[in-house]
Amino acid sequence: MGFPSCFSGATFQTLKLASVPYSSSSLSFFRPLCKTLISPHSRSRTSSLPLFFVRALSAPATLQSIPVPSADDDKGVVVKPQWKAAIDFRWIRDNRDAVAVNIKKRNSNANLDLVLDLYDKLLSLQKEVERLRGERNVIANKMKGKLEPAERQKLIEEGKNLKDGLATLEEDLLKLTDELQQEAQCIPNMTHPEVPVGGEECSTIRKMVGKQREFNFSVKDHLQLGKELDLFDFDAASEVSGSKFYYLKNEAVMLEMALINWTLAEVMKRGFTPLITPEIVRSMVVEKCGFQPRGANTQVYSIEGSDQCLIGTAEIPVGGIHMDSILADSSLPLKYVAYSHCFRTEAGAAGMAARGLYRVHQFSKVEMFILCRPAESEVYLDELIRIEEDLFSALGFHFKTLDMASADLGAPAYRKFDVEAWMPGLGRYGEISSASNCTDYQSRRLGIRFRPSEASVTAPKKGKGNLAPTQFVHTLNATACAVPRMIVCLLENYQQEDGSIIIPEPLRPFMGGLELIAPKNR
């Protein structure tokens, strides 16, 4: 299931929590290979993809603390870290037309003209700062020699004036740099040339699997089936938590656990390392992954009075696990399959299309995430799509895989494929999964690089210890199992005339051999 960012054109409302009595899961069995932070200097020469963010103007994860007012206390503050992505502003300026076209076709609200104007001002201010620093150094060198008292006093006064002027300019430079970063970080990733241009309706079908099941009786939707089989309770959850929350009951609990364990087992067979992630993360990690944790266009639950958020997808904590790291070339690709609960405000979602389990505020999900070399990301995107299609085919779903159009891509995605399954009770196809290649968009913000081995570099540049320069990894993500929508598909597609539900064969060993969910009066 896609997790739209602030740059996709979708509008959501902010919904905050005053407090969250919740303890996040811990992650202790894996550690980053390295925590060295250095400035990147090179663009990948091995990638066939057009990279957007290239060399760094500054270190990719420079932090600066600023006070943020607390909603509970006008005088209270929390520390919100500021960070800088490794953005190549010169590349943006040199490719202005291409970037402008990309922003338009992705329906982004990024202000390219403002970014370039700020960049020009930054360059001018940097030159002036360097000029004053040079004059200060000249005066400092003169002060080292023998001077008449009057001449020395004159140099002291000149030095003081330069120091004061330089301090003012350096402060202006910091403010301008921060403003430029904030604006430039809204520019979305570039788009694969084969992506259809337009809104969601312009998306094209990559693959169609199976066909709609024919029923010789009147079909029911999952809400009616769940009520008759006593599988979930929305009314009680609404009283306890609010609308769009739910209790799973009886066999539905077993079905969720079966889906999770079966999916994990299947994906692990393909070489993925399992993770259980924290479900509360710092807001800067959410931002670095390309989402907006606060503001008018968000569906992230922010914890008021802190710099933390509830995750909307495990993509965020998994992306952060190697933040500010240099990975060994031999360790790539890194493949993870992560289980977590997910929390989304889903503001604005209403009507028949969002009924029941289809669109809820809290749900369980199994997410795949890959970090790889730039030249390999398109290959791994195909692998993720194949895994999704294999999983849904094994469960007997009728579905279609869509190459999503440009305006439906979130800011990080270079290309995205959605899987929509047929839901007979709802009478339509519904999204159950998505897979995205984010190229180096997230890694440049998260500061995740690798150092190519000598064998993989044709003509390595000289560096410290004659090591090849680091490159940013590419990141990819894909949903293996979004539990509520999988339950919708299972109940509606496997319903029988007598009201029972057949359990697909692959899930039966994970449900203690149960083959059928039967009405309770039997």
Coordinates of C-alpha atoms in Angstrom, one line a residue:
M1 CA 0.0 0.0 0.0
G2 CA 1.4 3.3 -1.0
F3 CA 2.2 6.0 1.7
P4 CA 1.8 9.3 -0.1
S5 CA 4.2 12.1 0.7
C6 CA 3.6 15.8 1.0
F7 CA 4.7 16.3 -2.6
S8 CA 2.4 13.9 -4.4
G9 CA -0.5 16.4 -4.8
A10 CA -2.8 14.6 -2.3
T11 CA -4.2 16.6 0.5
F12 CA -4.6 15.3 4.1
Q13 CA -5.2 16.9 7.5
T14 CA -2.9 16.9 10.4
L15 CA -4.1 14.7 13.3
K16 CA -1.9 14.9 16.4
L17 CA -1.8 12.9 19.7
A18 CA -1.5 14.7 23.0
S19 CA 0.3 11.7 24.4
V20 CA 0.8 8.1 23.3
P21 CA 1.1 5.4 26.1
Y22 CA 3.1 3.1 23.8
S23 CA 6.4 1.3 24.0
S24 CA 8.1 0.8 20.7
S25 CA 9.7 -2.5 19.7
S26 CA 13.4 -2.8 19.9
L27 CA 15.9 -3.8 17.3
S28 CA 19.1 -5.3 18.6
F29 CA 20.4 -8.1 16.4
F30 CA 21.8 -5.9 13.6
R31 CA 24.2 -3.0 13.6
P32 CA 25.3 -0.7 10.8
L33 CA 28.7 -1.7 9.3
C34 CA 30.1 1.8 9.8
K35 CA 29.1 5.1 11.2
T36 CA 31.7 7.3 9.5
L37 CA 30.2 10.5 8.0
I38 CA 32.1 12.1 5.2
S39 CA 31.0 14.4 2.3
P40 CA 30.3 12.5 -0.9
H41 CA 32.3 13.6 -4.0
S42 CA 31.3 11.5 -6.9
R43 CA 28.3 10.5 -9.0
S44 CA 27.9 6.8 -9.8
R45 CA 29.4 5.9 -13.2
T46 CA 27.9 2.4 -13.2
S47 CA 24.2 3.4 -13.1
S48 CA 22.2 3.4 -16.2
L49 CA 19.5 5.5 -14.5
P50 CA 19.5 9.4 -14.7
L51 CA 20.4 10.4 -11.2
F52 CA 18.8 13.5 -9.7
F53 CA 20.7 14.4 -6.6
V54 CA 24.4 14.3 -7.3
R55 CA 27.3 15.9 -5.3
A56 CA 26.8 17.3 -1.9
L57 CA 26.9 21.0 -1.1
S58 CA 27.2 20.0 2.5
A59 CA 27.4 16.9 4.6
P60 CA 24.3 14.8 4.1
A61 CA 23.2 14.7 7.7
T62 CA 24.4 17.9 9.4
L63 CA 22.2 18.5 12.4
Q64 CA 21.3 21.8 14.1
S65 CA 19.0 22.2 17.0
I66 CA 16.3 24.9 17.0
P67 CA 13.5 25.5 19.6
V68 CA 10.0 24.4 18.7
P69 CA 7.1 25.8 20.8
S70 CA 5.1 23.2 22.7
A71 CA 1.3 23.2 22.2
D72 CA 0.8 22.7 25.9
D73 CA 3.0 25.5 27.1
D74 CA 3.8 28.7 25.1
K75 CA 7.1 28.9 26.9
G76 CA 8.0 25.2 26.6
V77 CA 10.3 24.0 23.8
V78 CA 11.4 20.7 22.3
V79 CA 14.6 20.3 20.3
K80 CA 13.9 19.6 16.6
P81 CA 17.0 18.5 14.7
Q82 CA 17.6 20.2 11.3
W83 CA 19.3 18.3 8.6
K84 CA 20.7 18.8 5.1
A85 CA 20.3 16.5 2.2
A86 CA 23.2 16.0 -0.3
I87 CA 21.6 18.0 -3.1
D88 CA 23.5 19.0 -6.2
F89 CA 22.2 22.5 -6.8
R90 CA 24.5 23.0 -9.8
W91 CA 22.9 20.0 -11.5
I92 CA 19.5 21.4 -10.8
R93 CA 20.5 24.7 -12.3
D94 CA 22.1 23.2 -15.3
N95 CA 19.1 20.9 -15.9
R96 CA 16.5 23.5 -15.1
D97 CA 14.1 22.7 -17.9
A98 CA 14.1 19.0 -17.2
V99 CA 13.5 19.5 -13.5
A100 CA 10.7 22.0 -14.2
V101 CA 8.9 19.5 -16.5
N102 CA 9.3 16.8 -13.9
I103 CA 7.8 18.9 -11.2
K104 CA 4.8 19.7 -13.4
K105 CA 4.1 16.2 -14.5
R106 CA 4.3 14.9 -10.9
N107 CA 1.9 17.6 -9.7
S108 CA 4.4 18.7 -7.1
N109 CA 4.2 22.0 -5.2
A110 CA 8.0 22.5 -5.3
N111 CA 9.1 26.1 -6.2
L112 CA 12.0 25.6 -8.6
D113 CA 12.3 29.4 -9.3
L114 CA 12.7 30.1 -5.6
V115 CA 15.3 27.3 -5.2
L116 CA 17.4 28.7 -8.1
D117 CA 17.1 32.3 -6.9
L118 CA 18.2 31.3 -3.4
Y119 CA 21.1 29.3 -4.9
D120 CA 22.3 32.3 -6.8
K121 CA 22.1 34.5 -3.7
L122 CA 24.0 31.8 -1.8
L123 CA 26.8 31.7 -4.3
S124 CA 27.2 35.5 -4.2
L125 CA 27.2 35.5 -0.4
Q126 CA 29.8 32.7 -0.3
K127 CA 32.1 34.7 -2.6
E128 CA 31.7 37.8 -0.3
V129 CA 32.4 35.7 2.8
E130 CA 35.5 34.2 1.2
R131 CA 36.7 37.7 0.2
L132 CA 36.4 39.0 3.7
R133 CA 38.1 35.9 5.1
G134 CA 41.0 36.5 2.7
E135 CA 41.3 40.1 3.8
R136 CA 41.3 39.0 7.4
N137 CA 44.1 36.5 6.8
V138 CA 46.1 39.3 5.1
I139 CA 45.8 41.5 8.1
A140 CA 46.6 38.6 10.5
N141 CA 49.8 38.0 8.5
K142 CA 50.8 41.6 8.6
M143 CA 50.3 41.7 12.4
K144 CA 53.0 39.0 12.8
G145 CA 55.7 41.5 11.6
K146 CA 57.3 44.5 13.3
L147 CA 55.0 47.5 13.1
E148 CA 54.8 51.0 14.3
P149 CA 52.2 51.4 17.1
A150 CA 50.0 53.6 15.0
E151 CA 50.1 51.2 12.1
R152 CA 49.4 48.2 14.4
Q153 CA 46.4 50.1 15.9
K154 CA 45.1 50.8 12.4
L155 CA 45.4 47.1 11.5
I156 CA 43.6 46.1 14.8
E157 CA 40.7 48.4 13.9
E158 CA 40.5 47.0 10.4
G159 CA 40.6 43.5 11.7
K160 CA 37.8 44.2 14.2
N161 CA 35.6 45.7 11.5
L162 CA 36.3 42.7 9.2
K163 CA 35.4 40.4 12.1
D164 CA 32.1 42.1 12.8
G165 CA 31.2 42.2 9.1
L166 CA 32.2 38.6 8.6
A167 CA 30.2 37.4 11.6
T168 CA 27.0 39.1 10.2
L169 CA 27.6 37.6 6.7
E170 CA 28.3 34.1 8.1
E171 CA 25.0 34.3 10.1
D172 CA 23.2 35.3 6.9
L173 CA 24.9 32.5 5.1
L174 CA 23.6 29.9 7.6
K175 CA 20.1 31.3 7.4
L176 CA 20.2 31.3 3.6
T177 CA 21.6 27.8 3.4
D178 CA 18.8 26.5 5.7
E179 CA 16.1 28.3 3.6
L180 CA 17.6 26.8 0.4
Q181 CA 17.6 23.3 1.9
Q182 CA 14.0 23.5 3.0
E183 CA 12.9 24.6 -0.4
A184 CA 15.1 22.2 -2.4
Q185 CA 14.0 19.2 -0.3
C186 CA 10.5 19.6 -1.7
I187 CA 11.8 18.9 -5.2
P188 CA 10.7 15.3 -6.1
N189 CA 12.9 12.6 -7.5
M190 CA 13.2 12.4 -11.3
T191 CA 10.9 10.1 -13.2
H192 CA 11.6 6.9 -15.2
P193 CA 11.1 7.8 -18.9
E194 CA 8.5 5.0 -19.4
V195 CA 6.2 6.2 -16.6
P196 CA 2.8 7.3 -18.0
V197 CA 2.3 11.0 -17.6
G198 CA -0.9 12.1 -15.9
G199 CA -3.2 11.2 -13.0
E200 CA -4.0 7.8 -11.6
E201 CA -6.4 7.1 -14.4
C202 CA -3.5 7.3 -16.9
S203 CA -1.7 4.3 -15.2
T204 CA -1.1 1.3 -17.5
I205 CA -1.6 -2.4 -16.9
R206 CA 1.7 -4.4 -16.7
K207 CA 0.1 -7.7 -15.9
M208 CA -3.4 -9.3 -15.3
V209 CA -3.5 -12.5 -13.3
G210 CA -6.6 -14.8 -13.0
K211 CA -10.2 -13.8 -13.5
Q212 CA -13.1 -12.7 -11.5
R213 CA -14.8 -15.6 -9.6
E214 CA -18.3 -16.3 -10.7
F215 CA -20.9 -16.8 -7.9
N216 CA -24.3 -18.5 -8.3
F217 CA -25.6 -16.7 -5.2
S218 CA -25.8 -13.1 -4.0
V219 CA -22.3 -12.1 -2.7
K220 CA -21.8 -10.3 0.5
D221 CA -19.1 -7.7 1.4
H222 CA -16.5 -8.4 4.1
L223 CA -18.4 -6.2 6.6
Q224 CA -21.5 -8.4 6.4
L225 CA -19.5 -11.6 6.4
G226 CA -17.4 -10.5 9.4
K227 CA -20.5 -9.6 11.3
E228 CA -22.3 -12.9 10.6
L229 CA -19.1 -14.9 11.4
D230 CA -18.3 -12.8 14.5
L231 CA -14.8 -11.9 13.1
F232 CA -14.5 -8.2 14.0
D233 CA -16.2 -5.4 15.9
F234 CA -16.2 -1.8 14.6
D235 CA -18.9 -0.5 16.9
A236 CA -17.0 -1.3 20.1
A237 CA -13.7 0.0 18.7
S238 CA -15.4 3.2 17.7
E239 CA -16.5 3.7 21.3
V240 CA -13.0 2.9 22.6
S241 CA -10.7 4.5 20.0
G242 CA -12.8 6.4 17.4
S243 CA -14.0 5.7 13.9
K244 CA -11.9 3.5 11.5
F245 CA -10.5 1.4 14.4
Y246 CA -11.6 -2.3 14.8
Y247 CA -11.3 -5.4 16.9
L248 CA -10.4 -8.6 15.2
K249 CA -12.1 -11.6 16.8
N250 CA -12.0 -15.4 16.7
E251 CA -10.7 -16.8 13.4
A252 CA -9.9 -13.3 12.1
V253 CA -7.1 -13.1 14.7
M254 CA -5.7 -16.5 13.5
L255 CA -6.1 -15.3 10.0
E256 CA -4.0 -12.1 10.6
M257 CA -1.2 -14.2 12.3
A258 CA -1.3 -16.8 9.5
L259 CA -0.9 -14.1 6.9
I260 CA 2.0 -12.5 8.7
N261 CA 3.8 -15.7 9.4
W262 CA 3.2 -17.2 6.0
T263 CA 4.4 -14.0 4.2
L264 CA 7.5 -13.8 6.4
A265 CA 8.3 -17.4 5.7
E266 CA 7.9 -17.0 1.9
V267 CA 9.9 -13.8 1.7
M268 CA 12.7 -15.1 3.9
K269 CA 13.1 -18.1 1.5
R270 CA 14.2 -15.4 -1.1
G271 CA 17.1 -14.2 1.1
F272 CA 15.4 -11.4 3.1
T273 CA 16.5 -10.7 6.7
P274 CA 13.4 -10.4 9.0
L275 CA 13.0 -7.3 11.2
I276 CA 10.5 -6.1 13.8
T277 CA 10.9 -2.3 13.8
P278 CA 10.3 0.5 16.2
E279 CA 6.9 2.1 15.6
I280 CA 7.8 5.5 17.0
V281 CA 10.5 7.4 15.1
R282 CA 12.0 10.9 15.0
S283 CA 10.3 13.3 12.7
M284 CA 13.5 14.0 10.8
V285 CA 13.7 10.3 9.8
V286 CA 10.2 10.6 8.4
E287 CA 11.3 13.7 6.5
K288 CA 14.5 12.0 5.2
C289 CA 12.4 9.2 3.8
G290 CA 10.4 11.8 1.8
F291 CA 7.3 12.2 3.9
Q292 CA 5.9 15.3 5.7
P293 CA 5.4 14.5 9.4
R294 CA 3.7 17.8 10.2
G295 CA 1.7 20.5 8.4
A296 CA -1.6 20.6 6.4
N297 CA -0.7 17.9 3.9
T298 CA 0.2 14.9 6.1
Q299 CA -1.4 11.6 7.2
V300 CA 1.3 11.0 9.9
Y301 CA 0.3 10.9 13.6
S302 CA 2.7 13.3 15.3
I303 CA 3.3 13.1 19.1
E304 CA 2.7 16.6 20.3
G305 CA 5.4 18.2 22.4
S306 CA 8.1 16.0 20.9
D307 CA 10.0 15.4 17.7
Q308 CA 8.5 11.9 17.3
C309 CA 5.9 10.3 15.1
L310 CA 4.0 7.0 14.7
I311 CA 5.1 5.2 11.6
G312 CA 2.8 4.9 8.6
T313 CA 5.0 2.1 7.1
A314 CA 8.0 0.1 8.1
E315 CA 9.8 1.6 5.2
I316 CA 10.7 4.5 7.5
P317 CA 12.4 2.7 10.4
V318 CA 14.1 0.3 8.0
G319 CA 15.4 3.1 5.9
G320 CA 16.8 4.7 9.0
I321 CA 18.7 1.6 10.2
H322 CA 21.8 2.5 8.2
M323 CA 21.4 6.2 8.4
D324 CA 24.8 8.1 8.1
S325 CA 26.6 4.8 7.2
I326 CA 29.2 3.7 4.7
L327 CA 28.4 0.1 3.7
A328 CA 30.8 -2.4 2.4
D329 CA 30.4 -3.2 -1.3
S330 CA 30.4 -6.9 -0.4
S331 CA 27.4 -6.5 1.9
L332 CA 25.1 -5.3 -0.9
P333 CA 22.4 -5.9 -1.7
L334 CA 20.8 -5.7 1.8
K335 CA 17.3 -7.2 1.7
Y336 CA 14.9 -6.8 4.7
V337 CA 11.4 -8.0 5.3
A338 CA 9.9 -6.0 8.3
Y339 CA 6.8 -6.6 10.3
S340 CA 5.2 -3.6 12.1
H341 CA 2.0 -1.9 13.0
C342 CA 1.2 1.1 10.9
F343 CA -0.7 4.3 11.8
R344 CA -2.3 6.7 9.3
T345 CA -4.7 9.6 9.8
E346 CA -6.5 8.8 6.5
A347 CA -8.0 12.3 6.6
G348 CA -10.5 12.9 3.9
A349 CA -11.2 9.2 3.3
A350 CA -14.9 8.6 3.4
G351 CA -17.7 6.9 1.5
M352 CA -18.2 3.3 0.2
A353 CA -14.7 3.1 -1.1
A354 CA -13.3 3.4 2.4
R355 CA -15.7 1.1 4.2
G356 CA -14.8 -1.5 6.8
L357 CA -11.2 -2.8 6.8
Y358 CA -10.3 -1.2 3.5
R359 CA -9.1 2.1 5.0
V360 CA -8.3 2.2 8.7
H361 CA -6.1 4.1 11.1
Q362 CA -4.1 1.2 12.5
F363 CA -3.1 -2.0 10.8
S364 CA -0.4 -4.7 10.5
K365 CA 1.9 -4.9 7.5
V366 CA 4.8 -6.8 6.2
E367 CA 7.2 -4.6 4.2
M368 CA 10.1 -5.5 1.9
F369 CA 13.1 -3.1 1.7
I370 CA 16.3 -3.3 -0.4
L371 CA 19.5 -1.3 -0.4
C372 CA 21.6 -2.0 -3.5
R373 CA 24.2 -0.6 -6.0
P374 CA 22.8 2.0 -8.4
A375 CA 23.2 -0.2 -11.5
E376 CA 21.0 -2.9 -9.9
S377 CA 17.9 -1.1 -8.7
E378 CA 15.8 -1.8 -11.8
V379 CA 16.6 -5.5 -11.5
Y380 CA 15.5 -5.5 -7.8
L381 CA 12.3 -3.6 -8.6
D382 CA 11.4 -6.4 -10.9
E383 CA 12.3 -9.0 -8.2
L384 CA 10.0 -7.2 -5.7
I385 CA 7.1 -7.2 -8.1
R386 CA 7.6 -10.9 -8.9
I387 CA 7.5 -11.7 -5.2
E388 CA 4.3 -9.7 -4.7
E389 CA 2.7 -11.4 -7.7
D390 CA 3.8 -14.9 -6.5
L391 CA 2.3 -14.3 -3.1
F392 CA -1.0 -13.1 -4.3
S393 CA -1.2 -15.8 -7.0
A394 CA -0.5 -18.4 -4.3
L395 CA -3.6 -17.2 -2.5
G396 CA -5.7 -17.4 -5.6
F397 CA -6.4 -13.7 -6.0
H398 CA -7.5 -12.1 -9.3
F399 CA -5.4 -9.0 -9.6
K400 CA -3.7 -6.5 -12.0
T401 CA -0.3 -4.9 -11.7
L402 CA -0.2 -1.2 -12.7
D403 CA 2.6 1.0 -13.8
M404 CA 1.5 4.1 -11.9
A405 CA 1.3 7.5 -13.7
S406 CA 3.5 10.4 -12.8
A407 CA 1.1 12.4 -10.7
D408 CA 0.4 9.4 -8.5
L409 CA 4.1 9.0 -7.6
G410 CA 5.2 10.2 -4.1
A411 CA 8.3 12.4 -4.0
P412 CA 10.8 9.6 -3.5
A413 CA 9.6 7.2 -6.2
Y414 CA 11.4 7.1 -9.5
R415 CA 8.9 4.4 -10.6
K416 CA 6.1 2.7 -8.8
F417 CA 3.9 -0.4 -9.5
D418 CA 0.7 -1.0 -7.6
V419 CA -1.2 -4.3 -7.3
E420 CA -5.0 -4.0 -7.3
A421 CA -7.0 -7.1 -6.4
W422 CA -10.6 -7.9 -7.3
M423 CA -12.9 -7.5 -4.2
P424 CA -16.3 -8.9 -5.3
G425 CA -18.2 -7.7 -2.2
L426 CA -17.1 -4.2 -2.8
G427 CA -17.6 -4.7 -6.6
R428 CA -14.2 -3.2 -7.6
Y429 CA -10.5 -3.5 -7.7
G430 CA -8.7 -2.3 -4.6
E431 CA -5.0 -1.6 -4.0
I432 CA -3.3 -4.3 -1.9
S433 CA 0.3 -3.5 -2.5
S434 CA 2.9 -1.3 -4.2
A435 CA 6.6 -1.5 -5.1
S436 CA 8.8 1.6 -5.6
N437 CA 12.3 2.3 -6.8
C438 CA 13.5 5.4 -5.0
T439 CA 17.0 5.4 -6.6
D440 CA 19.2 7.6 -4.5
Y441 CA 16.5 10.1 -3.4
Q442 CA 16.2 8.6 0.2
S443 CA 19.9 7.6 0.6
R444 CA 21.1 11.2 -0.2
R445 CA 18.8 12.4 2.6
L446 CA 19.6 9.6 5.0
G447 CA 23.3 9.6 4.3
I448 CA 23.6 6.0 3.2
R449 CA 26.6 5.2 1.0
F450 CA 28.8 2.3 0.0
R451 CA 32.4 2.1 -1.1
P452 CA 32.8 0.2 -4.4
S453 CA 35.4 -2.6 -4.3
E454 CA 38.4 -2.1 -6.6
A455 CA 37.2 -4.8 -8.9
S456 CA 34.0 -3.0 -9.6
V457 CA 35.6 0.4 -10.5
T458 CA 37.3 0.8 -13.9
A459 CA 39.4 3.8 -13.1
P460 CA 39.2 4.7 -9.4
K461 CA 40.1 8.1 -8.3
K462 CA 42.9 8.6 -5.8
G463 CA 41.8 9.1 -2.3
K464 CA 42.8 8.4 1.3
G465 CA 44.5 5.0 1.2
N466 CA 43.8 4.9 -2.5
L467 CA 40.2 3.9 -1.8
A468 CA 37.5 4.3 -4.4
P469 CA 35.2 7.2 -3.6
T470 CA 31.8 6.4 -2.0
Q471 CA 28.5 6.3 -3.8
F472 CA 25.0 6.6 -2.6
V473 CA 23.0 3.3 -2.6
H474 CA 19.6 3.0 -4.2
T475 CA 16.6 2.1 -2.0
L476 CA 13.5 0.1 -2.9
N477 CA 10.4 -0.8 -1.0
A478 CA 7.4 -3.0 -1.6
T479 CA 4.4 -4.3 0.5
A480 CA 4.3 -8.0 0.9
C481 CA 1.2 -8.1 3.0
A482 CA -1.1 -5.3 4.2
V483 CA -3.3 -7.4 6.5
P484 CA -6.7 -5.7 6.5
R485 CA -7.0 -5.6 2.7
M486 CA -5.8 -9.1 2.4
I487 CA -8.5 -10.2 4.8
V488 CA -11.0 -8.2 2.7
C489 CA -9.9 -10.2 -0.4
L490 CA -9.9 -13.5 1.4
L491 CA -13.4 -13.1 2.9
E492 CA -15.0 -11.8 -0.2
N493 CA -13.4 -14.1 -2.7
Y494 CA -13.6 -17.3 -0.7
Q495 CA -17.2 -16.9 0.6
Q496 CA -19.6 -19.8 0.2
E497 CA -23.4 -19.8 -0.3
D498 CA -23.9 -21.1 3.3
G499 CA -21.9 -18.1 4.7
S500 CA -18.7 -20.0 5.4
I501 CA -15.2 -19.0 4.2
I502 CA -12.7 -21.4 2.7
I503 CA -9.1 -20.9 4.0
P504 CA -6.7 -20.9 1.1
E505 CA -4.4 -24.0 1.3
P506 CA -1.1 -22.1 1.8
L507 CA -2.5 -20.5 5.0
R508 CA -3.9 -23.7 6.6
P509 CA -0.7 -24.9 8.2
F510 CA -0.4 -21.5 9.9
M511 CA -4.0 -21.7 11.2
G512 CA -3.6 -25.1 12.9
G513 CA -5.0 -27.0 10.0
L514 CA -8.2 -25.0 9.9
E515 CA -9.8 -25.3 6.4
L516 CA -13.1 -23.4 6.9
I517 CA -14.5 -20.5 8.9
A518 CA -18.1 -21.6 9.6
P519 CA -21.0 -19.7 11.1
K520 CA -21.0 -20.0 14.9
N521 CA -24.4 -21.5 15.2
R522 CA -23.0 -24.7 13.7

